[in-house]
């Protein structure tokens, strides 16, 4: 062995305590180091080289091993303690002395002891008489490092005792309790996860409805990151072709003319721009699933908005009274409707802003907020009502309500006719033809399947289920992704708001590029155009956190990890 190899071997021995490293000379890759297990015959492909230890095996260049409780604190049947880093096998030996090392990815039953090296095994204090131990060697683990999991009994005292015993056998500079997101941060540093996958993991942890679960699982694969990387690579290639024009001269031979070369680059950018716009459109739909669809109930005083809200949420959530103006402010409630997260807003009754009508300052402010809620929401539910006038049921439509709905451009609109129990001929909430004609005259662009007759009384809840089914159908339409072949819709609907904004930034640079190249090749500022393509590629690199121009991802990780528990 050469002196350089011997010096590397000596350094490796000093790097770890005696007996914890296996060093095998294997030219030209020097050493392959495996903690507590035999060297894999594949060599370099399955074990990190000596030079890589300070990077791929230490997460953020740290030598500390991290540990934490990965399950929820408190009493439970089973609790899982997760340990990641170089000291996994040291910790196992201290907790399970004089026992065989665990085989990779195979559960073994062990008794855990409090580390007390001066006492024989028979006198050691037992922490847990029966714990399942699993060992995942790096780099093929979730963090890219050696990973040890202790599945212990979930009694709070046992959990505290095991957690307190883990660092006893190591010096403080070699181990520390994990911060929220530390395990995932090391997975990112070791190329086990991309930023979009980490954001999807955050959505998985916070999902509460079925549609949110489907969305988060869909975006947790590597497909979304692969799309971003493919688009970035396409921009880099286009930039390379464009820069060939910088050195174009008569004495150089090209298969295509400068005009043809520029036209090819522009065509590729236009095609990519269309794909990116489709991606953005689908991402907006995904954000509706993630953050919730905002519904606004609007109507005249005493139309039954609060009663309808109580029926939808299934409880007496807001006060219902026959006195006009009971609801003075916007009341928002979150509810799961058919797997969709919905934010339902009850508002003050709309009527003419006139002192003669008895409208005070407080009610005026409530009406102003109601109109603003309509403009900020996604779906508008106009609540009309049937009233007994001279002993005859008549449809009551407030012109204020009609005006507010017409001003809500781009919103999904539903009309609900309440108090259908007053119409004797109405079966199951069916709206009489004469009333339906009045509604269609006021809302001519409203499809017939967006009009529902209901009754919110406890004795006759007519039409409520049909109304809810209609709502769910509208939600499905609003969140159905574009299925055109170029839109990559299966993945793009899982994009987060951060990713969408960066894609829009990329599109902005592409538009600047197209504006610069909208002329003959001889008059194009190629340097400026190439710079726009470089900036566009950097925007995509920021999404995945990889490649040139990715920038500092710590800020992004910090925001994502705010939602993480300690053991994730």
Coordinates of C-alpha atoms in Angstrom, one line a residue:
X1 CA 0.0 0.0 0.0
X2 CA 1.2 3.5 -0.8
X3 CA 2.0 6.1 1.9
X4 CA -1.1 8.1 0.8
X5 CA -3.3 5.1 1.4
X6 CA -1.7 4.4 4.8
X7 CA -2.3 8.0 5.8
X8 CA -5.9 7.7 4.8
X9 CA -6.3 4.5 6.8
X10 CA -4.8 6.1 9.9
X11 CA -7.1 9.1 9.6
X12 CA -10.1 6.8 9.2
X13 CA -9.1 4.9 12.4
X14 CA -8.8 8.1 14.3
X15 CA -12.2 9.3 13.0
X16 CA -14.0 6.5 14.9
X17 CA -13.4 4.6 18.2
X18 CA -11.6 1.3 18.0
X19 CA -13.6 -1.7 16.7
X20 CA -16.3 0.3 15.0
X21 CA -14.9 0.6 11.5
X22 CA -14.3 -2.0 8.8
X23 CA -11.6 -0.9 6.3
X24 CA -11.0 -2.7 3.1
X25 CA -8.4 -1.7 0.6
X26 CA -10.0 -1.7 -2.8
X27 CA -8.1 0.3 -5.5
X28 CA -8.7 2.8 -7.0
X29 CA -11.5 3.9 -4.8
X30 CA -9.4 3.5 -1.6
X31 CA -11.7 2.4 1.2
X32 CA -15.3 1.4 1.6
X33 CA -16.5 1.9 5.1
X34 CA -19.5 0.2 6.5
X35 CA -20.6 0.5 10.1
X36 CA -21.4 -2.7 11.9
X37 CA -21.9 -4.8 8.7
X38 CA -19.9 -6.5 6.0
X39 CA -18.7 -4.7 2.9
X40 CA -21.1 -5.1 0.0
X41 CA -19.5 -6.8 -3.0
X42 CA -20.8 -4.0 -5.2
X43 CA -18.2 -1.7 -3.6
X44 CA -18.4 1.9 -4.6
X45 CA -22.1 1.8 -5.7
X46 CA -23.4 0.8 -2.3
X47 CA -20.9 2.3 0.1
X48 CA -19.5 5.9 0.3
X49 CA -15.9 6.5 -0.3
X50 CA -13.6 7.9 2.4
X51 CA -13.5 11.3 0.8
X52 CA -17.4 11.5 0.8
X53 CA -17.8 10.8 4.5
X54 CA -18.0 14.5 5.5
X55 CA -20.8 15.2 3.0
X56 CA -23.1 12.3 2.1
X57 CA -22.9 10.5 5.4
X58 CA -23.0 13.5 7.7
X59 CA -26.1 15.3 6.3
X60 CA -25.1 18.9 6.5
X61 CA -21.4 18.2 7.0
X62 CA -22.0 17.4 10.7
X63 CA -20.6 14.4 12.5
X64 CA -23.4 14.4 15.1
X65 CA -25.9 11.6 15.3
X66 CA -29.5 12.7 15.8
X67 CA -32.3 11.0 17.7
X68 CA -35.9 11.7 18.5
X69 CA -39.3 10.2 19.3
X70 CA -41.0 9.8 15.9
X71 CA -44.5 9.0 17.2
X72 CA -46.9 11.3 19.1
X73 CA -46.0 11.9 22.7
X74 CA -48.2 10.4 25.4
X75 CA -49.5 7.0 26.2
X76 CA -49.7 4.5 23.3
X77 CA -49.4 0.8 22.5
X78 CA -46.1 1.4 20.7
X79 CA -43.7 4.3 20.4
X80 CA -40.9 4.6 17.8
X81 CA -37.6 6.2 18.6
X82 CA -35.5 7.0 15.5
X83 CA -31.7 7.4 15.4
X84 CA -29.7 8.6 12.3
X85 CA -26.0 8.9 11.9
X86 CA -22.6 7.2 12.4
X87 CA -23.2 6.3 16.0
X88 CA -26.2 4.0 15.4
X89 CA -24.3 0.8 16.1
X90 CA -22.5 2.3 19.1
X91 CA -26.0 3.2 20.6
X92 CA -27.2 -0.3 19.8
X93 CA -24.3 -1.9 21.6
X94 CA -24.8 0.3 24.6
X95 CA -28.5 -0.5 24.9
X96 CA -28.3 -4.2 23.9
X97 CA -24.8 -5.3 25.3
X98 CA -23.4 -8.7 24.3
X99 CA -26.0 -9.4 21.6
X100 CA -25.6 -9.9 17.9
X101 CA -25.9 -6.9 15.7
X102 CA -29.2 -6.6 13.8
X103 CA -29.3 -7.7 10.2
X104 CA -30.2 -4.9 7.8
X105 CA -34.0 -4.4 7.3
X106 CA -34.9 -7.3 9.6
X107 CA -36.8 -6.8 12.9
X108 CA -35.3 -8.4 16.0
X109 CA -36.6 -8.6 19.5
X110 CA -34.2 -7.3 22.2
X111 CA -34.2 -6.2 25.8
X112 CA -33.0 -2.6 26.2
X113 CA -30.7 -1.9 29.2
X114 CA -29.6 1.4 30.7
X115 CA -26.0 1.9 29.7
X116 CA -23.8 1.1 32.7
X117 CA -20.5 -0.3 31.5
X118 CA -19.2 -1.0 35.0
X119 CA -21.9 -3.6 35.8
X120 CA -22.4 -7.1 34.5
X121 CA -25.3 -7.7 32.3
X122 CA -27.3 -9.5 35.0
X123 CA -27.2 -6.4 37.2
X124 CA -28.0 -3.8 34.5
X125 CA -31.3 -1.9 34.7
X126 CA -33.8 -3.0 32.2
X127 CA -35.4 -0.1 30.3
X128 CA -37.8 -2.2 28.1
X129 CA -38.1 -6.0 28.3
X130 CA -39.2 -6.4 24.7
X131 CA -38.4 -3.9 22.0
X132 CA -38.3 -4.4 18.2
X133 CA -35.1 -3.1 16.7
X134 CA -34.7 -2.3 13.0
X135 CA -31.4 -1.3 11.3
X136 CA -31.3 0.4 7.9
X137 CA -27.7 0.9 6.6
X138 CA -26.9 4.0 4.7
X139 CA -26.9 5.3 2.1
X140 CA -30.1 3.2 1.3
X141 CA -32.1 4.6 4.1
X142 CA -34.7 7.3 4.4
X143 CA -32.0 9.8 5.5
X144 CA -29.1 8.5 3.4
X145 CA -27.3 7.6 6.7
X146 CA -27.3 4.6 9.0
X147 CA -30.7 4.6 10.6
X148 CA -31.8 2.7 13.8
X149 CA -35.4 2.4 14.9
X150 CA -36.5 1.3 18.4
X151 CA -40.1 0.1 18.6
X152 CA -40.7 0.2 22.3
X153 CA -43.7 0.0 24.6
X154 CA -45.6 3.3 24.6
X155 CA -45.7 4.0 28.3
X156 CA -44.6 7.5 29.0
X157 CA -42.1 6.4 31.6
X158 CA -40.5 3.9 29.3
X159 CA -40.3 6.5 26.5
X160 CA -38.6 8.9 28.8
X161 CA -36.1 6.3 30.1
X162 CA -35.1 5.2 26.6
X163 CA -34.8 8.7 25.3
X164 CA -32.6 9.7 28.3
X165 CA -30.4 6.6 27.9
X166 CA -29.5 7.0 24.2
X167 CA -26.8 9.7 24.6
X168 CA -25.2 8.2 27.7
X169 CA -22.6 6.2 25.9
X170 CA -21.5 9.0 23.6
X171 CA -19.8 12.3 24.1
X172 CA -22.0 15.4 23.6
X173 CA -20.3 16.5 20.5
X174 CA -21.2 13.2 18.7
X175 CA -25.0 13.2 19.4
X176 CA -27.9 15.6 19.9
X177 CA -31.7 15.5 20.0
X178 CA -33.2 16.3 16.6
X179 CA -34.9 19.5 15.7
X180 CA -38.2 19.5 13.8
X181 CA -37.5 18.3 10.2
X182 CA -33.9 17.3 10.9
X183 CA -34.3 13.7 9.6
X184 CA -35.9 15.1 6.4
X185 CA -33.2 17.7 6.1
X186 CA -30.6 15.0 6.0
X187 CA -32.6 13.1 3.5
X188 CA -32.5 16.2 1.2
X189 CA -28.8 16.7 1.8
X190 CA -28.1 13.1 0.8
X191 CA -30.2 13.3 -2.3
X192 CA -32.9 11.0 -0.9
X193 CA -35.6 13.6 -1.3
X194 CA -36.1 16.7 -3.5
X195 CA -37.7 19.9 -2.3
X196 CA -41.1 19.1 -4.0
X197 CA -41.1 15.7 -2.3
X198 CA -40.4 17.4 1.1
X199 CA -43.3 19.8 0.5
X200 CA -45.5 16.8 -0.4
X201 CA -44.4 15.1 2.9
X202 CA -45.6 18.3 4.7
X203 CA -48.9 18.0 3.0
X204 CA -49.2 14.4 3.9
X205 CA -48.7 15.2 7.6
X206 CA -51.3 18.0 7.5
X207 CA -53.9 16.5 5.3
X208 CA -57.4 16.1 6.9
X209 CA -59.7 15.2 4.0
X210 CA -59.7 12.5 1.5
X211 CA -59.0 14.8 -1.4
X212 CA -56.0 16.3 0.4
X213 CA -54.7 12.8 1.1
X214 CA -55.0 11.9 -2.6
X215 CA -53.3 15.1 -3.6
X216 CA -50.4 14.8 -1.2
X217 CA -49.7 11.1 -2.1
X218 CA -49.8 11.9 -5.8
X219 CA -47.2 14.7 -5.4
X220 CA -44.9 12.6 -3.2
X221 CA -43.4 10.7 -6.1
X222 CA -40.3 11.8 -8.0
X223 CA -42.3 12.5 -11.2
X224 CA -43.0 16.2 -10.4
X225 CA -39.3 16.8 -9.7
X226 CA -38.3 14.9 -12.9
X227 CA -40.6 17.2 -14.9
X228 CA -39.0 20.3 -13.4
X229 CA -35.6 19.0 -14.2
X230 CA -36.5 18.0 -17.7
X231 CA -37.8 21.5 -18.4
X232 CA -34.7 23.0 -16.9
X233 CA -32.5 20.8 -19.1
X234 CA -34.5 21.8 -22.1
X235 CA -33.8 25.5 -21.4
X236 CA -30.1 24.8 -20.9
X237 CA -30.0 23.1 -24.2
X238 CA -31.9 25.9 -25.9
X239 CA -29.5 28.4 -24.4
X240 CA -26.5 26.4 -25.7
X241 CA -27.9 26.4 -29.2
X242 CA -28.6 30.1 -29.0
X243 CA -25.1 30.9 -27.8
X244 CA -23.7 29.3 -30.9
X245 CA -24.9 32.4 -32.7
X246 CA -22.5 34.5 -30.6
X247 CA -19.5 33.0 -32.4
X248 CA -21.2 32.5 -35.7
X249 CA -19.0 33.8 -38.6
X250 CA -18.6 33.3 -42.3
X251 CA -15.6 31.0 -41.9
X252 CA -17.5 28.6 -39.7
X253 CA -19.6 25.9 -41.2
X254 CA -23.1 25.2 -39.7
X255 CA -25.7 22.8 -41.0
X256 CA -28.4 25.4 -40.5
X257 CA -28.5 29.2 -41.0
X258 CA -28.6 31.6 -38.1
X259 CA -32.2 32.4 -38.8
X260 CA -33.1 28.7 -38.8
X261 CA -31.2 28.1 -35.6
X262 CA -33.0 31.0 -33.9
X263 CA -36.3 29.8 -35.2
X264 CA -35.7 26.3 -33.8
X265 CA -34.9 27.7 -30.3
X266 CA -38.0 30.0 -30.4
X267 CA -40.2 27.1 -31.4
X268 CA -38.8 25.0 -28.5
X269 CA -39.4 27.8 -26.0
X270 CA -43.0 28.4 -27.3
X271 CA -43.8 24.7 -26.9
X272 CA -42.3 24.7 -23.3
X273 CA -44.2 27.9 -22.4
X274 CA -47.5 26.2 -23.3
X275 CA -46.6 23.3 -21.1
X276 CA -45.7 25.6 -18.2
X277 CA -49.0 27.6 -18.6
X278 CA -51.0 24.3 -18.4
X279 CA -48.9 23.3 -15.3
X280 CA -49.8 26.7 -13.6
X281 CA -53.5 26.2 -14.3
X282 CA -53.5 22.8 -12.8
X283 CA -51.4 23.9 -9.8
X284 CA -54.1 26.5 -9.0
X285 CA -56.7 23.8 -8.9
X286 CA -54.4 21.8 -6.6
X287 CA -54.2 24.8 -4.3
X288 CA -58.0 24.7 -3.9
X289 CA -57.8 21.1 -2.6
X290 CA -54.9 22.0 -0.3
X291 CA -56.1 25.2 1.3
X292 CA -59.9 24.6 0.9
X293 CA -62.6 25.8 -1.4
X294 CA -64.2 29.1 -0.2
X295 CA -68.0 29.3 -0.3
X296 CA -69.9 32.5 0.5
X297 CA -73.6 32.5 1.5
X298 CA -75.3 35.7 0.4
X299 CA -79.0 36.7 0.6
X300 CA -81.5 39.1 1.9
X301 CA -82.1 39.3 5.7
X302 CA -84.0 36.3 7.0
X303 CA -83.6 34.3 3.7
X304 CA -82.2 31.4 5.7
X305 CA -78.4 31.7 5.2
X306 CA -77.5 30.8 8.8
X307 CA -80.1 27.9 8.8
X308 CA -78.5 26.5 5.7
X309 CA -75.0 26.8 7.1
X310 CA -76.1 24.8 10.2
X311 CA -77.7 22.1 8.1
X312 CA -74.5 21.8 6.0
X313 CA -72.1 21.5 9.0
X314 CA -74.6 19.3 10.9
X315 CA -74.8 21.4 14.1
X316 CA -76.0 24.6 15.5
X317 CA -72.9 26.6 14.6
X318 CA -74.4 30.0 14.2
X319 CA -77.4 31.8 15.9
X320 CA -80.7 31.6 14.0
X321 CA -83.4 34.1 14.7
X322 CA -86.4 35.5 13.1
X323 CA -85.1 39.0 13.8
X324 CA -83.6 40.6 10.7
X325 CA -79.9 41.5 11.0
X326 CA -78.9 38.8 13.5
X327 CA -75.7 38.0 11.5
X328 CA -73.6 41.2 11.4
X329 CA -70.2 39.9 10.5
X330 CA -68.7 37.1 8.3
X331 CA -68.7 33.8 10.1
X332 CA -66.3 31.2 8.6
X333 CA -66.5 27.5 9.3
X334 CA -64.4 24.7 7.9
X335 CA -66.2 21.4 6.9
X336 CA -65.4 18.2 5.0
X337 CA -67.9 17.8 2.2
X338 CA -67.4 14.6 0.2
X339 CA -63.7 14.6 0.9
X340 CA -63.2 18.3 0.0
X341 CA -62.1 20.9 2.5
X342 CA -64.6 23.7 2.4
X343 CA -64.5 27.1 4.1
X344 CA -68.2 28.1 4.4
X345 CA -68.9 31.8 5.1
X346 CA -72.1 33.1 6.5
X347 CA -72.7 36.8 5.9
X348 CA -74.9 39.7 6.8
X349 CA -78.2 40.1 4.9
X350 CA -77.9 42.3 1.9
X351 CA -80.4 45.2 1.5
X352 CA -80.4 48.8 0.2
X353 CA -78.0 51.0 2.1
X354 CA -80.6 53.5 3.2
X355 CA -81.3 55.0 6.6
X356 CA -85.0 54.9 5.8
X357 CA -84.7 51.1 5.6
X358 CA -83.3 51.0 9.1
X359 CA -79.7 50.2 8.1
X360 CA -77.4 51.4 10.8
X361 CA -73.6 51.9 10.7
X362 CA -72.9 48.4 12.1
X363 CA -75.1 46.7 9.5
X364 CA -73.5 48.8 6.7
X365 CA -70.1 47.5 7.7
X366 CA -71.5 43.9 7.7
X367 CA -72.9 44.4 4.2
X368 CA -69.5 45.8 3.0
X369 CA -67.7 42.8 4.5
X370 CA -70.3 40.4 2.9
X371 CA -69.6 41.9 -0.6
X372 CA -65.8 41.6 0.0
X373 CA -66.2 38.0 1.1
X374 CA -68.0 37.3 -2.2
X375 CA -65.1 38.7 -4.2
X376 CA -62.5 36.8 -2.2
X377 CA -64.3 33.4 -2.4
X378 CA -64.4 30.7 -5.0
X379 CA -68.2 29.8 -4.9
X380 CA -71.1 32.1 -4.4
X381 CA -74.4 30.6 -3.0
X382 CA -77.2 33.1 -3.5
X383 CA -79.9 32.2 -1.0
X384 CA -83.5 33.2 -2.1
X385 CA -86.6 32.4 -0.1
X386 CA -90.3 31.8 -0.5
X387 CA -92.5 34.0 1.7
X388 CA -96.2 33.9 2.5
X389 CA -97.7 37.1 1.1
X390 CA -101.4 37.4 1.7
X391 CA -101.6 33.7 2.3
X392 CA -99.9 32.8 -1.0
X393 CA -96.3 31.6 -1.4
X394 CA -94.2 34.0 -3.5
X395 CA -90.5 34.0 -4.4
X396 CA -88.6 36.9 -2.8
X397 CA -85.6 38.1 -4.8
X398 CA -83.5 41.0 -3.5
X399 CA -82.1 43.2 -6.2
X400 CA -79.0 43.8 -4.0
X401 CA -78.3 40.0 -4.1
X402 CA -78.7 39.9 -7.9
X403 CA -76.3 42.8 -8.3
X404 CA -73.7 41.3 -6.0
X405 CA -73.8 37.9 -7.8
X406 CA -73.5 39.6 -11.3
X407 CA -70.4 41.4 -10.1
X408 CA -68.8 38.2 -9.1
X409 CA -67.1 37.5 -12.4
X410 CA -65.3 34.2 -12.7
X411 CA -66.9 32.8 -9.6
X412 CA -69.0 29.6 -9.5
X413 CA -72.6 30.6 -8.7
X414 CA -75.4 28.5 -7.2
X415 CA -78.9 29.6 -6.5
X416 CA -80.8 28.1 -3.5
X417 CA -84.5 28.7 -2.9
X418 CA -85.2 28.2 0.8
X419 CA -88.5 27.6 2.6
X420 CA -89.9 25.3 -0.1
X421 CA -92.0 23.7 2.6
X422 CA -94.4 26.7 2.1
X423 CA -95.1 25.5 -1.4
X424 CA -97.6 22.7 -1.1
X425 CA -97.1 21.5 -4.6
X426 CA -93.3 21.2 -4.1
X427 CA -92.2 17.6 -3.7
X428 CA -88.7 17.0 -2.5
X429 CA -87.8 20.7 -3.0
X430 CA -88.9 20.9 -6.6
X431 CA -89.2 24.5 -7.7
X432 CA -92.5 25.5 -9.4
X433 CA -92.1 26.5 -13.1
X434 CA -93.3 30.1 -12.5
X435 CA -90.6 30.6 -9.8
X436 CA -88.0 29.0 -12.0
X437 CA -88.8 31.3 -14.8
X438 CA -88.2 34.3 -12.5
X439 CA -84.8 33.0 -11.4
X440 CA -83.6 32.3 -14.9
X441 CA -84.7 35.8 -16.0
X442 CA -82.5 37.3 -13.2
X443 CA -79.6 34.9 -13.7
X444 CA -79.8 34.1 -17.5
X445 CA -76.4 32.5 -17.7
X446 CA -77.0 30.1 -14.8
X447 CA -77.4 26.4 -15.8
X448 CA -80.5 24.7 -14.5
X449 CA -78.5 22.2 -12.6
X450 CA -77.1 25.1 -10.4
X451 CA -80.6 25.9 -9.0
X452 CA -81.8 24.0 -5.9
X453 CA -85.0 24.1 -3.9
X454 CA -84.5 23.3 -0.1
X455 CA -86.2 23.5 3.2
X456 CA -84.1 24.0 6.4
X457 CA -86.9 23.2 8.9
X458 CA -86.4 20.2 11.1
X459 CA -89.7 18.8 10.0
X460 CA -89.1 19.0 6.3
X461 CA -85.4 19.1 5.2
X462 CA -86.4 18.9 1.5
X463 CA -83.7 19.1 -1.1
X464 CA -80.7 19.4 1.2
X465 CA -79.1 16.2 0.0
X466 CA -79.6 17.1 -3.6
X467 CA -78.0 20.5 -2.9
X468 CA -75.0 18.8 -1.2
X469 CA -74.5 16.4 -4.1
X470 CA -74.7 19.3 -6.5
X471 CA -72.0 21.1 -4.5
X472 CA -69.7 18.1 -4.6
X473 CA -70.2 17.9 -8.4
X474 CA -69.1 21.5 -8.7
X475 CA -66.1 20.9 -6.6
X476 CA -65.1 18.0 -8.8
X477 CA -65.4 20.2 -11.9
X478 CA -63.4 23.0 -10.3
X479 CA -60.5 20.7 -9.3
X480 CA -60.4 18.4 -12.3
X481 CA -57.0 18.9 -13.9
X482 CA -56.4 19.6 -17.6
X483 CA -55.9 16.2 -19.2
X484 CA -54.3 17.4 -22.4
X485 CA -51.2 15.4 -23.3
X486 CA -48.8 18.3 -22.9
X487 CA -49.9 19.3 -19.4
X488 CA -48.5 16.4 -17.3
X489 CA -51.7 16.8 -15.3
X490 CA -51.2 13.8 -13.0
X491 CA -48.2 15.5 -11.4
X492 CA -48.9 19.2 -11.9
X493 CA -52.0 19.4 -9.8
X494 CA -49.8 18.5 -6.8
X495 CA -47.6 21.6 -7.2
X496 CA -47.5 23.9 -4.3
X497 CA -48.0 27.7 -4.4
X498 CA -44.2 28.2 -4.1
X499 CA -43.6 26.0 -7.1
X500 CA -46.3 27.7 -9.1
X501 CA -44.9 31.2 -8.4
X502 CA -41.5 30.1 -9.5
X503 CA -42.9 28.5 -12.7
X504 CA -44.7 31.8 -13.4
X505 CA -41.4 33.6 -12.8
X506 CA -39.9 31.2 -15.4
X507 CA -42.7 32.0 -17.9
X508 CA -42.0 35.7 -17.4
X509 CA -38.3 35.2 -18.4
X510 CA -39.5 33.2 -21.4
X511 CA -41.8 36.0 -22.5
X512 CA -38.9 38.5 -22.3
X513 CA -36.8 36.1 -24.4
X514 CA -39.6 35.9 -27.0
X515 CA -39.8 39.7 -27.1
X516 CA -36.1 40.0 -27.7
X517 CA -36.0 37.4 -30.5
X518 CA -39.0 38.7 -32.4
X519 CA -36.8 39.8 -35.3
X520 CA -34.2 38.5 -37.7
X521 CA -31.2 36.7 -36.2
X522 CA -28.9 39.5 -37.4
X523 CA -30.7 42.1 -35.2
X524 CA -31.1 39.9 -32.1
X525 CA -29.2 40.7 -28.9
X526 CA -28.1 37.1 -28.4
X527 CA -26.3 37.8 -25.2
X528 CA -29.4 39.3 -23.6
X529 CA -31.7 36.6 -25.0
X530 CA -29.4 33.9 -23.6
X531 CA -29.4 35.6 -20.2
X532 CA -33.2 35.4 -20.1
X533 CA -33.0 31.6 -20.8
X534 CA -30.4 31.3 -18.0
X535 CA -32.7 33.1 -15.6
X536 CA -35.6 30.9 -16.6
X537 CA -33.6 27.8 -15.9
X538 CA -32.6 29.2 -12.5
X539 CA -36.2 29.7 -11.6
X540 CA -36.8 26.0 -12.2
X541 CA -33.7 25.0 -10.3
X542 CA -35.0 26.9 -7.2
X543 CA -38.0 24.6 -7.2
X544 CA -36.0 21.4 -6.8
X545 CA -33.1 22.9 -4.9
X546 CA -30.7 21.2 -7.4
X547 CA -28.6 22.5 -10.2
X548 CA -27.0 25.8 -11.1
X549 CA -28.9 28.8 -9.7
X550 CA -30.8 26.8 -7.0
X551 CA -29.8 29.3 -4.4
X552 CA -30.0 28.9 -0.7
X553 CA -32.7 26.4 0.1
X554 CA -32.4 26.8 3.9
X555 CA -35.1 29.4 4.0
X556 CA -37.5 27.2 2.0
X557 CA -36.7 24.2 4.3
X558 CA -37.2 26.4 7.4
X559 CA -40.7 27.3 6.2
X560 CA -41.6 23.7 5.4
X561 CA -40.2 22.3 8.6
X562 CA -42.4 24.7 10.7
X563 CA -45.2 22.1 10.1
X564 CA -43.0 19.1 11.0
X565 CA -42.9 17.2 14.2
X566 CA -39.6 16.6 16.0
X567 CA -39.1 13.0 14.8
X568 CA -39.7 13.7 11.1

